[in-house]
Coordinates of C-alpha atoms and ligand atoms in Angstrom, one line a residue:
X1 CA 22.8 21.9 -4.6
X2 CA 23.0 22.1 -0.4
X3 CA 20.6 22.2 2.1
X4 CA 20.9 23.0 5.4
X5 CA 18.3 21.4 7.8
X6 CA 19.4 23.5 10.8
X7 CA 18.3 23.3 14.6
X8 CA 15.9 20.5 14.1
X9 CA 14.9 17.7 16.7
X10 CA 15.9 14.8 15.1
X11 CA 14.1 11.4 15.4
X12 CA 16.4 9.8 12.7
X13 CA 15.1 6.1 13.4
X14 CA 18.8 5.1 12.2
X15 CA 20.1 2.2 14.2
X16 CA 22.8 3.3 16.7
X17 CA 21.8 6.4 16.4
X18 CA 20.4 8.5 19.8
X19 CA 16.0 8.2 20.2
X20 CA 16.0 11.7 19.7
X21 CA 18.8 14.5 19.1
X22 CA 19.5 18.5 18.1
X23 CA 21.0 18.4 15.5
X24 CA 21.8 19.9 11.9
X25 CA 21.3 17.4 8.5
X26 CA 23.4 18.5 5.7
X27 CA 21.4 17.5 2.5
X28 CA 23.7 17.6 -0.6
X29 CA 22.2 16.6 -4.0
X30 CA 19.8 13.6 -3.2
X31 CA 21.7 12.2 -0.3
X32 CA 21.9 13.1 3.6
X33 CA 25.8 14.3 3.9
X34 CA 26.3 14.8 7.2
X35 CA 24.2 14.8 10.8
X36 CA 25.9 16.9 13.1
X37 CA 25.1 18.5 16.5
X38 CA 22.8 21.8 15.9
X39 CA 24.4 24.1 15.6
X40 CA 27.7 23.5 14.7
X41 CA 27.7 23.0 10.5
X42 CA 29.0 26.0 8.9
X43 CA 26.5 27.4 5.8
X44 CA 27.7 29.4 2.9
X45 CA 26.3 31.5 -0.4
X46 CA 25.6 28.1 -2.0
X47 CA 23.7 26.5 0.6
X48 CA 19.7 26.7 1.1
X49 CA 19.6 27.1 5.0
X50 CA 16.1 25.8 6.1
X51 CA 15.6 26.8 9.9
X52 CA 14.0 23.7 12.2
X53 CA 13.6 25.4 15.4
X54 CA 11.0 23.7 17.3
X55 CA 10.8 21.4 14.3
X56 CA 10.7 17.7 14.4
X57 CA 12.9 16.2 11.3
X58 CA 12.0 12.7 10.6
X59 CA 12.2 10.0 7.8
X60 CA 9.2 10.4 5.3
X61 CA 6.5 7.9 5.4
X62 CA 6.6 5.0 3.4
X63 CA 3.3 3.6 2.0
X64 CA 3.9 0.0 1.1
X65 CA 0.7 -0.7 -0.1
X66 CA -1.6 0.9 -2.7
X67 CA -3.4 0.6 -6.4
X68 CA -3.6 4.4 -8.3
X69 CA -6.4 3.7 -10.7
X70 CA -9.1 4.4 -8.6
X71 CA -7.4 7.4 -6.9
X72 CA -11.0 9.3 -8.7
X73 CA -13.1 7.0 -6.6
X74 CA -12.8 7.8 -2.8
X75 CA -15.8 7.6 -1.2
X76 CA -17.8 6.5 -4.0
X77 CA -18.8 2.9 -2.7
X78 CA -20.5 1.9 0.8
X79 CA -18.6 -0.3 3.0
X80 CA -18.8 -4.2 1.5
X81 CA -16.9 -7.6 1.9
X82 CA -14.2 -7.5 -0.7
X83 CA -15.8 -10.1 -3.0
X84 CA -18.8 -8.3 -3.7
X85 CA -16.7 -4.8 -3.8
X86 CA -14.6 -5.9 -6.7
X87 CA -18.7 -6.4 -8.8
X88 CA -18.7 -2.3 -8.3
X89 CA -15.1 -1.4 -8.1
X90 CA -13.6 -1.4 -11.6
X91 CA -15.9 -3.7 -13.8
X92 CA -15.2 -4.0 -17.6
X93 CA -17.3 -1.1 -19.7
X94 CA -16.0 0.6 -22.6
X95 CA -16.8 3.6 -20.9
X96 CA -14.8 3.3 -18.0
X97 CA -11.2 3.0 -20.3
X98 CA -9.3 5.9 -19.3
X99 CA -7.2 7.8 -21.1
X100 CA -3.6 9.0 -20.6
X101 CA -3.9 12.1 -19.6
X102 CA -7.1 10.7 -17.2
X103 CA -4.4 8.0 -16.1
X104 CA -1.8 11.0 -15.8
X105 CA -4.2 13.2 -13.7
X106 CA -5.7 10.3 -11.2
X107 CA -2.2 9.3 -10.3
X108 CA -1.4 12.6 -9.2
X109 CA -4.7 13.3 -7.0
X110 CA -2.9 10.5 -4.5
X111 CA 0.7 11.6 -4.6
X112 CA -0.1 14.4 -4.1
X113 CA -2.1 13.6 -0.9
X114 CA 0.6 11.8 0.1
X115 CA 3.3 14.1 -0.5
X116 CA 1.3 16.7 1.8
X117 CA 1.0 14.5 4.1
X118 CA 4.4 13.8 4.6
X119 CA 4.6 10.0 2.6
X120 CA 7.3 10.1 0.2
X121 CA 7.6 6.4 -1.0
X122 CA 5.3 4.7 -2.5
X123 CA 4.4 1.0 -3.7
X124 CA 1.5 1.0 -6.5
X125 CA 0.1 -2.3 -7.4
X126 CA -1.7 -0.8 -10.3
X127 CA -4.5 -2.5 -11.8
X128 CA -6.6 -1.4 -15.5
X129 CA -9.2 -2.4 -16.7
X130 CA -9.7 -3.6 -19.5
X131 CA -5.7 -4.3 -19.9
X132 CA -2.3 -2.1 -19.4
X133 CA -1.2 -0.5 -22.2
X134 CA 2.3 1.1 -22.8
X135 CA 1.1 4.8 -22.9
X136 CA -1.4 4.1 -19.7
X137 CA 1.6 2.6 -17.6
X138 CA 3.9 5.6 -19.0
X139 CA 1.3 8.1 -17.9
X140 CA 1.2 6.9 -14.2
X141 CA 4.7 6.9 -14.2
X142 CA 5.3 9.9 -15.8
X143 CA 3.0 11.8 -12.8
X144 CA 5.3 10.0 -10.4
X145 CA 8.5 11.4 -12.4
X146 CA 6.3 14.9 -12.2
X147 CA 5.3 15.3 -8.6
X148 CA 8.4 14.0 -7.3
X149 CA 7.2 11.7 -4.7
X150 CA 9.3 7.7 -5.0
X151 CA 7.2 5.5 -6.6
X152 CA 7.4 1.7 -7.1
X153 CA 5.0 0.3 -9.9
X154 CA 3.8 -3.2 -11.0
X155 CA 1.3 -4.6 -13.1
X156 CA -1.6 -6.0 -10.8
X157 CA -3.4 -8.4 -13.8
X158 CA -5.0 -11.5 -13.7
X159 CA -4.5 -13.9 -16.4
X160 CA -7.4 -16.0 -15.3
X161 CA -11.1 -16.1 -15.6
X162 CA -12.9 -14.7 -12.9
X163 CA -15.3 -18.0 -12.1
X164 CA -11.7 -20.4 -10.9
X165 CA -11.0 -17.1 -8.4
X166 CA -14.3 -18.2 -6.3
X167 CA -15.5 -20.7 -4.6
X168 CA -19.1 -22.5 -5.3
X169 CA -20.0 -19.7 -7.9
X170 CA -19.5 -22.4 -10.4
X171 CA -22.2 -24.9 -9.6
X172 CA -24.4 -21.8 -8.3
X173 CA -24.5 -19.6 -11.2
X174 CA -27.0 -20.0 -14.4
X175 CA -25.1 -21.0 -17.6
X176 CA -25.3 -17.2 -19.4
X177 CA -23.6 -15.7 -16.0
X178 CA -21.4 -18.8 -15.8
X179 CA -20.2 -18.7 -19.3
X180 CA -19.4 -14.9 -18.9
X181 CA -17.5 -15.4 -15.9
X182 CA -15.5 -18.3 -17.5
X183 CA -14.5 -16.2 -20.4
X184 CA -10.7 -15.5 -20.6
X185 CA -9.3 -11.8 -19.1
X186 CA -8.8 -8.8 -22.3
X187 CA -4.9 -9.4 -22.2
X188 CA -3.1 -12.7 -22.9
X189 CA -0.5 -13.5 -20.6
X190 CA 2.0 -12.4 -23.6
X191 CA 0.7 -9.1 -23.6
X192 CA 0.7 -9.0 -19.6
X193 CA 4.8 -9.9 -19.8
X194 CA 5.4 -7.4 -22.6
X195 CA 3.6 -4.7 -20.6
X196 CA 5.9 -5.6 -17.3
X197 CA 8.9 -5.6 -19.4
X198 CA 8.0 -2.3 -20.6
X199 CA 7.8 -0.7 -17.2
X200 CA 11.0 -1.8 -16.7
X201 CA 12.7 -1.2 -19.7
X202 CA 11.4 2.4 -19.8
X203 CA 11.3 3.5 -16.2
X204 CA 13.3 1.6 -14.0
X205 CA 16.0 2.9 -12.1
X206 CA 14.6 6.4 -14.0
X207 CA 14.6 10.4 -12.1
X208 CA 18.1 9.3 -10.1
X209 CA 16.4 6.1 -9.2
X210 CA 13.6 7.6 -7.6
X211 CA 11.4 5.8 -10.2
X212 CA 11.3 1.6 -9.7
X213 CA 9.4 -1.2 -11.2
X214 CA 7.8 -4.0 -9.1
X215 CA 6.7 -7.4 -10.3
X216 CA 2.6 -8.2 -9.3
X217 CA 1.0 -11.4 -9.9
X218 CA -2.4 -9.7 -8.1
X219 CA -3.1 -13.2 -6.2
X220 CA -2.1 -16.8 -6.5
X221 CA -5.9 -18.1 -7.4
X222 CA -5.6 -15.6 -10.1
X223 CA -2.7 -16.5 -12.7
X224 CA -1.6 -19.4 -14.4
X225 CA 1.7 -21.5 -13.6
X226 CA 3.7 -20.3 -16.6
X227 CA 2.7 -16.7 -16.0
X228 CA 3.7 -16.8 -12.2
X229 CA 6.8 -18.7 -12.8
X230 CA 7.2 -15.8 -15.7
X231 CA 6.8 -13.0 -13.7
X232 CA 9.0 -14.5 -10.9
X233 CA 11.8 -14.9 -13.1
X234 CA 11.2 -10.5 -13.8
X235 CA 11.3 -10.4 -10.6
X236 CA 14.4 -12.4 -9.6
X237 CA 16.3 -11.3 -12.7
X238 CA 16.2 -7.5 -11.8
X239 CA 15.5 -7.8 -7.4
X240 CA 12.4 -6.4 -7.8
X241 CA 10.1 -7.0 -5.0
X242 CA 7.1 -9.5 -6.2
X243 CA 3.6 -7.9 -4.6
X244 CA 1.0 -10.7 -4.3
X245 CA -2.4 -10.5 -2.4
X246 CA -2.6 -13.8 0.3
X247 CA -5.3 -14.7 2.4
X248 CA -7.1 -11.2 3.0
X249 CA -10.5 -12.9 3.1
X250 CA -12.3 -15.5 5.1
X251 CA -13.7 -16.5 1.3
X252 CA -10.5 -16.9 -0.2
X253 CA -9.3 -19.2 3.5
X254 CA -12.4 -21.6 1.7
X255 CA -11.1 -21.6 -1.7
X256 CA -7.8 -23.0 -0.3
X257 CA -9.8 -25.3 2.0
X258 CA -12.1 -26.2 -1.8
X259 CA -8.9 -26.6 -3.4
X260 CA -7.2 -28.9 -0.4
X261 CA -4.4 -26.4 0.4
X262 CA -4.3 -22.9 1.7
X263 CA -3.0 -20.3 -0.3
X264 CA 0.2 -19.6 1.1
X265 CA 0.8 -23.4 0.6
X266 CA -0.1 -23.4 -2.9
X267 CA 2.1 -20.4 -3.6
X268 CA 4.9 -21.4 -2.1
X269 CA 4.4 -25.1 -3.5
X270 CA 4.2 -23.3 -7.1
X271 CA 7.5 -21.9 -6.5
X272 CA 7.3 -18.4 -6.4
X273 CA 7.2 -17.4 -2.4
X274 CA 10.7 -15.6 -1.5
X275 CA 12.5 -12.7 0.5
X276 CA 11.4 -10.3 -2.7
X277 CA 8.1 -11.3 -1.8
X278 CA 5.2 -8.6 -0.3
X279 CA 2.6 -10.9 1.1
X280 CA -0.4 -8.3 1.1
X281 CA -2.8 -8.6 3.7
X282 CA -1.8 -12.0 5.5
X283 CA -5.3 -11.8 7.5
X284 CA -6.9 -15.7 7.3
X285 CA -4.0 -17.7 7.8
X286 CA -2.9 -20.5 10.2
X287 CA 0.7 -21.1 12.2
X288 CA 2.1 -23.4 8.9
X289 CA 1.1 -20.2 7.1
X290 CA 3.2 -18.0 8.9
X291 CA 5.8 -20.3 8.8
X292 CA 6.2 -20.7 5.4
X293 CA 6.6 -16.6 5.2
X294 CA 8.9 -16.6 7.9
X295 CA 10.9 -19.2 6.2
X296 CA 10.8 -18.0 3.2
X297 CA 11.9 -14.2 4.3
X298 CA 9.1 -12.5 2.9
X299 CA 7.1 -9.5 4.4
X300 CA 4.1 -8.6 5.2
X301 CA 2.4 -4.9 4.1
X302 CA -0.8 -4.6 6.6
X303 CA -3.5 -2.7 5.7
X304 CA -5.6 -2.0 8.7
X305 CA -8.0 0.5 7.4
X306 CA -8.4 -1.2 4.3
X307 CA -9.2 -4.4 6.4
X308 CA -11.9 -2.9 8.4
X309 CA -13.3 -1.1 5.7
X310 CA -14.3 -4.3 3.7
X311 CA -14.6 -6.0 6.8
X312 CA -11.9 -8.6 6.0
X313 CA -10.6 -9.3 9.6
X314 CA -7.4 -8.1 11.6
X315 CA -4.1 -9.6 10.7
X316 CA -2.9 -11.5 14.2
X317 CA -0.1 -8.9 14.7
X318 CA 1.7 -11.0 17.0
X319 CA 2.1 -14.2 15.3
X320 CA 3.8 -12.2 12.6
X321 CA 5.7 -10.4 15.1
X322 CA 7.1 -13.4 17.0
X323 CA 8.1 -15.6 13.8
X324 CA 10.5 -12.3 12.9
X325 CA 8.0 -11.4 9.9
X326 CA 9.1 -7.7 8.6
X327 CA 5.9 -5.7 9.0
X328 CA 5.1 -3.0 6.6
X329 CA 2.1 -0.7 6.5
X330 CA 0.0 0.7 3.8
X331 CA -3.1 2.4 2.7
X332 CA -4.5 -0.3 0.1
X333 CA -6.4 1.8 -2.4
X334 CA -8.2 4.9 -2.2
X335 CA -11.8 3.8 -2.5
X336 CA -11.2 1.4 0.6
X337 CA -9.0 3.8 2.9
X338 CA -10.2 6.3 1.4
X339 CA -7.9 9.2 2.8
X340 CA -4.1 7.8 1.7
X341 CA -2.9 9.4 4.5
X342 CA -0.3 7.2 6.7
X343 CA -0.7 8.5 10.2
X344 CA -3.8 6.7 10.0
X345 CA -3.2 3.5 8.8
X346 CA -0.3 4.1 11.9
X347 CA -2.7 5.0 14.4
X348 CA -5.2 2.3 13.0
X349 CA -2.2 -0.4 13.3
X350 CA -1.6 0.8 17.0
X351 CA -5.0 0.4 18.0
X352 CA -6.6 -2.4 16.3
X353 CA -4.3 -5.2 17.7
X354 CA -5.4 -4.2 21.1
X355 CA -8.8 -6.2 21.2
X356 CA -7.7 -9.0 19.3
X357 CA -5.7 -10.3 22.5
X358 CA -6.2 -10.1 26.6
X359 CA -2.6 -9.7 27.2
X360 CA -1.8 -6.4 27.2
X361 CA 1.8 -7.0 27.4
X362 CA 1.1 -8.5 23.6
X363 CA -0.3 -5.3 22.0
X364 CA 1.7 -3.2 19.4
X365 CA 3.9 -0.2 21.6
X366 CA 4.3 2.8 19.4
X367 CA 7.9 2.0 18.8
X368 CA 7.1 -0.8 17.3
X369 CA 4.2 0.5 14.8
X370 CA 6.7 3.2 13.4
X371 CA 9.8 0.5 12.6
X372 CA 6.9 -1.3 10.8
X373 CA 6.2 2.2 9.0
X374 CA 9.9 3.0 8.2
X375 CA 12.1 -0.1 8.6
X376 CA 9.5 -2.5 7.4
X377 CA 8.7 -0.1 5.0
X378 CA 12.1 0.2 3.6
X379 CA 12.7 -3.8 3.7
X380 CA 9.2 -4.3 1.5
X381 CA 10.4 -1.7 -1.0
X382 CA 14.0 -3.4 -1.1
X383 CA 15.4 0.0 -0.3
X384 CA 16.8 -0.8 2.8
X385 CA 19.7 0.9 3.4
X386 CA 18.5 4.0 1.4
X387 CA 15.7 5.1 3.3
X388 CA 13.7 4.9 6.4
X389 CA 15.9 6.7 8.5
X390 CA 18.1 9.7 8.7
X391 CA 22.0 8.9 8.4
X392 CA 24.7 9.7 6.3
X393 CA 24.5 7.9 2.6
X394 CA 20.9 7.5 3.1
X395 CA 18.2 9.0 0.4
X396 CA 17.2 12.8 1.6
X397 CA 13.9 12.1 1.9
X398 CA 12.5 13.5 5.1
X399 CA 10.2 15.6 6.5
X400 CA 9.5 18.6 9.1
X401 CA 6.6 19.0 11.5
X402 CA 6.1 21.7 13.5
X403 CA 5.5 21.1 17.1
X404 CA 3.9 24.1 18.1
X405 CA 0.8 21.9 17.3
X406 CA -1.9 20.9 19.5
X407 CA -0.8 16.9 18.5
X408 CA 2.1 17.7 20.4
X409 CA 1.5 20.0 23.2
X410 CA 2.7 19.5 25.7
X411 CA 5.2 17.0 24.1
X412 CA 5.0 13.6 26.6
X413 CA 6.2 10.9 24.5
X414 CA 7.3 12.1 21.2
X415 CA 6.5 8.2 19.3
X416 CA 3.2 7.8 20.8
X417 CA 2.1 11.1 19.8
X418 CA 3.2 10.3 16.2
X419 CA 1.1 7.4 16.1
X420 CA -1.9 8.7 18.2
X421 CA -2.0 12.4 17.9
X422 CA -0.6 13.3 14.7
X423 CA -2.6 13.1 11.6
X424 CA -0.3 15.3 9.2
X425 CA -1.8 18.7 9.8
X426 CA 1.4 19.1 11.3
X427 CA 4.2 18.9 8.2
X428 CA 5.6 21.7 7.0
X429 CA 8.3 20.6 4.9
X430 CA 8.3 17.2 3.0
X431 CA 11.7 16.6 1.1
X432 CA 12.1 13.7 -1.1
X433 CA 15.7 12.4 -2.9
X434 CA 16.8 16.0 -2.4
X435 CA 14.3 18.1 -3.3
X436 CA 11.7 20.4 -1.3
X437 CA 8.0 18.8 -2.7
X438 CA 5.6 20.2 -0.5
X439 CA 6.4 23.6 2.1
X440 CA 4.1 25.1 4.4
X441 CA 0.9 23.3 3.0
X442 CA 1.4 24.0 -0.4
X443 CA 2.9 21.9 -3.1
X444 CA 5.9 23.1 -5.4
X445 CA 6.1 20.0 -7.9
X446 CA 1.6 20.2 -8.8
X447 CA -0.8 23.2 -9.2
X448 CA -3.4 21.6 -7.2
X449 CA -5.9 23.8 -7.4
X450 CA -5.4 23.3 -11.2
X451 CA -5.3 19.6 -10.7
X452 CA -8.4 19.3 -8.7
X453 CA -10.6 20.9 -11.4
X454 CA -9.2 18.6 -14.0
X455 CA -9.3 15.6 -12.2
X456 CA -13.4 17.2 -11.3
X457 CA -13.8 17.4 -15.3
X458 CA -12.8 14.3 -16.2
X459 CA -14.1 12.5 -14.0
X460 CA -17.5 13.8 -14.4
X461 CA -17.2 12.9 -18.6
X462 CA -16.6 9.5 -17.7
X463 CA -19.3 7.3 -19.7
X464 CA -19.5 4.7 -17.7
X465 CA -19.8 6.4 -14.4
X466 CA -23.4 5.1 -13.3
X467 CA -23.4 1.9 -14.9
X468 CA -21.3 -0.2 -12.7
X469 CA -24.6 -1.2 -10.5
X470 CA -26.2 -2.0 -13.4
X471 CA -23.5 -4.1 -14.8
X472 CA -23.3 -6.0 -11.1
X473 CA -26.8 -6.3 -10.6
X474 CA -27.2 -10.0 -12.1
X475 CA -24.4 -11.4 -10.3
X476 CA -25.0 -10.2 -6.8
X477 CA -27.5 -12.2 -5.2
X478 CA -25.2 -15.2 -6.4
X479 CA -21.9 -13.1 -4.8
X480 CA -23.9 -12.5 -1.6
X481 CA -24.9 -16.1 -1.3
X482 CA -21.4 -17.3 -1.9
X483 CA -20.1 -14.7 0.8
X484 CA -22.5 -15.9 3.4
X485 CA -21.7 -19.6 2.5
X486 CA -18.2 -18.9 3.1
X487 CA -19.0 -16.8 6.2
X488 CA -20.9 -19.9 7.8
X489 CA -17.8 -22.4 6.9
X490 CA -16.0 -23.7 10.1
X491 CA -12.9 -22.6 9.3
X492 CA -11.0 -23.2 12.9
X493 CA -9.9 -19.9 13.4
X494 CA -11.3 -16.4 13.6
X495 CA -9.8 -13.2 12.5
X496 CA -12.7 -11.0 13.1
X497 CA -14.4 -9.8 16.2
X498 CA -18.1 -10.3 15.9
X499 CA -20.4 -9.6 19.1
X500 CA -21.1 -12.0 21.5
X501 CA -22.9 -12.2 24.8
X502 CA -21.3 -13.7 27.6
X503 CA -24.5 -15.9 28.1
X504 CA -24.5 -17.1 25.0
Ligands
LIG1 ZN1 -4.4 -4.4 -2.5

């Protein structure tokens, strides 16, 4: 199967290529064939001729951060610091399990989100509660398979108990909370490997290689040595990237300082910091931090939204920037983005920076936010090389926005307008490995309206919708003094940007 992209404006973001061109993209099976001036590619009977006139064709978006199980949950919690999000997010009740099919349906309310929205690639650091199981991980992926959209997953499980993840809570917390807290995770580490290995085994490399596994160890205060080292080994055995949260909270810079080393230190002292790895977040680290990231080769997915929205801090943009740390953006999870939509995490990325620095000449230029969007993007996934721009031999994923759209009229600057106008009202065409997902609004791979009234169904029989304050009530005022503990801690640095009078 052909397709014929023709008359398009091309921002191809493919190195030694023009900014922009006119041109024609021959798509043939799941690959870009040829780029061409417009114009000038003969079509035939066999060939699908899509016309681009007054179309901008561009790379899909690439979402390099995000966790599908509580794709049902947008918008269901207020704004709170991480710590005490994670009491309400996804606690352990029977009644909260989810099925298959639930797993199956939730997955899809996101991609297909994205997919409208013009994101094609996506990196799911999936977490369940209480524990993965073989048909729950073949359900998620088997919506990915569905839908169409790419689709990296890993296993985001803790093999620890919760009480070592925090600090003071031990000493604070009366023995029948303490002893609950210290109890083991649902899932042995056993189970947790034979669950990754699974994912593998059954779906990597799956749909034409649309379909990937990752490796997850969630966060280095919450597994053990042998399961890091464990899932390191996964990861170096088959080059999967190796997703691990670092440093997104002021909290977790204490629990270093408790522990006597940071941890990005501890991490990378443990072994398991490389070029595979996604270092997630990155917000409360120091200059020997970034270091050890830039020395080890790993990158960095930034979640801006997701970092305002619990009020973790802003990432220091720059420091990254200048140690050649690869940049890659993402959504983080739909109940802290809550929209999944990448131009906003773009637009977020492009703005955010500005007040964490006088210099002007320091703050992110639009350029520079969208080669953290495509080519970071690309380098976190380890697809570099098959997408993230528009070339010959790359992956035909790519998308077409009309710009006969107020986001681009009249059309100054065609990159800042991406990242400050556009906000994916205007796609019209999202193509991923080949094939037409979504065209003119409307999605070819999912019934939505179909999906939304199941995903409204089950969601509503869920037993343990309700509880989850209920369940968190004991522990909070223990959680809240921990946070504000932590919040008072001279940490000699600040990644947030609290008022303060100029008197004061
Ligand atoms: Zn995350």
């Amino acid at each position: 199967m052909k397709i014929l992209v023709r008359n398009a404006l091309l921002r191809s973001f493919a190195p030694g290529r023009p900014h922009t061109e006119h041109a024609d993209i021959l798509v043939s099976g799941d690959t870009i064939d040829t780029v061409a001036p417009a114009g000038s590619l003969p079509d035939d009977p066999q060939t699908q001729v899509i016309d681009a006139t007054g179309h901008l064709v561009m790379p899909g978006l690439i979402n390099a951060h995000f966790h599908s199980p509580v794709n049902h949950l947008k918008g269901s919690l207020p704004s709170l610091p991480l710590e005490i999000f994670m009491l309400y997010e996804s606690p352990n009740l029977p009644g909260l399990k989810p099925s298959p099919r639930f797993a199956y349906v939730r997955t899809l309310l996101a991609a297909a989100e994205m997919l409208k929205l013009g994101t094609t690639s996506v990196q799911d650091d999936a977490f369940f509660v209480p524990q993965p199981t073989p048909e729950i991980i073949d359900a998620v992926m088997q919506a990915y398979a569905d839908c169409g959209i790419r689709a990296r997953l890993a296993l985001d499980q803790s093999n620890l108990p919760e009480l070592g993840k925090l600090p003071y809570l031990a000493e604070a917390l009366p023995a029948e909370l303490r002893n609950s807290l210290a109890a083991p995770p649902p899932a042995d580490t056993s189970e947790l490997l034979a669950c990754t290995r699974h994912l593998i085994e059954t779906w990597h490399g799956k749909s034409g290689g649309r379909l990937m596994a990752a490796v997850s160890c969630s966060a280095p205060q919450r597994v053990s040595d042998d399961y890091l080292a464990a899932l390191d080994d996964l990861s170096k055995a088959h080059d999967l990237p190796f997703y691990v949260h670092i440093l997104e909270t002021r909290t977790q810079r204490v629990l270093g300082n408790v522990r006597g080393r940071s941890l990005v230190q501890d991490f990378a002292a443990r072994g398991a910091l490389s070029d595979r790895c996604n270092v997630i977040h990155a917000i409360w680290m120091d200059d020997a931090d970034y270091d050890l990231i830039a020395a080890a080769g790993a990158c960095v997915a930034h979640n801006p939204i997701s970092n305002l929205r619990l009020g973790s801090g802003v990432m220091p943009f720059r420091r990254l920037r200048e140690r050649g740390i690869t940049i890659a953006l993402g959504t983080d999870e739909a109940i802290a983005d809550d929209s999944v939509n990448m131009w906003a995490v773009a637009k977020m990325a492009g703005l955010i920076h500005n007040i964490a620095d006088p210099d002007y000449a320091r703050w992110p230029q639009a350029a520079e936010v969208l080669a953290c969007l495509f080519t970071g993007g690309a380098r976190a996934m380890r697809q570099a090389g098959r997408i993230g721009a528009i070339a010959p031999g790359m992956q035909a994923d790519l998308i077409m926005l009309d710009l006969d759209t107020l986001a681009f009229t009249p059309l100054n600057d065609l990159d800042r307008q991406l990242v400050y106008c556009e906000n994916g009202s205007s796609v019209r065409l999202t193509m991923v490995a080949g094939a037409i997902i979504a065209r003119d609004g409307k999605l070819l791979t999912i019934d939505e309206p179909a999906l939304r009234a199941e995903a409204r169904s089950l969601a509503a029989a869920l037993a343990g919708a309700g509880q989850t304050e209920q369940a968190a009530a004991p522990y909070l005022p223990y959680y809240r003094d921990m946070y504000l503990r932590a919040a008072a801690a001279d940490l000699g640095m600040l990644r947030a940007v609290p008022h303060k009078d100029w008197t004061a």
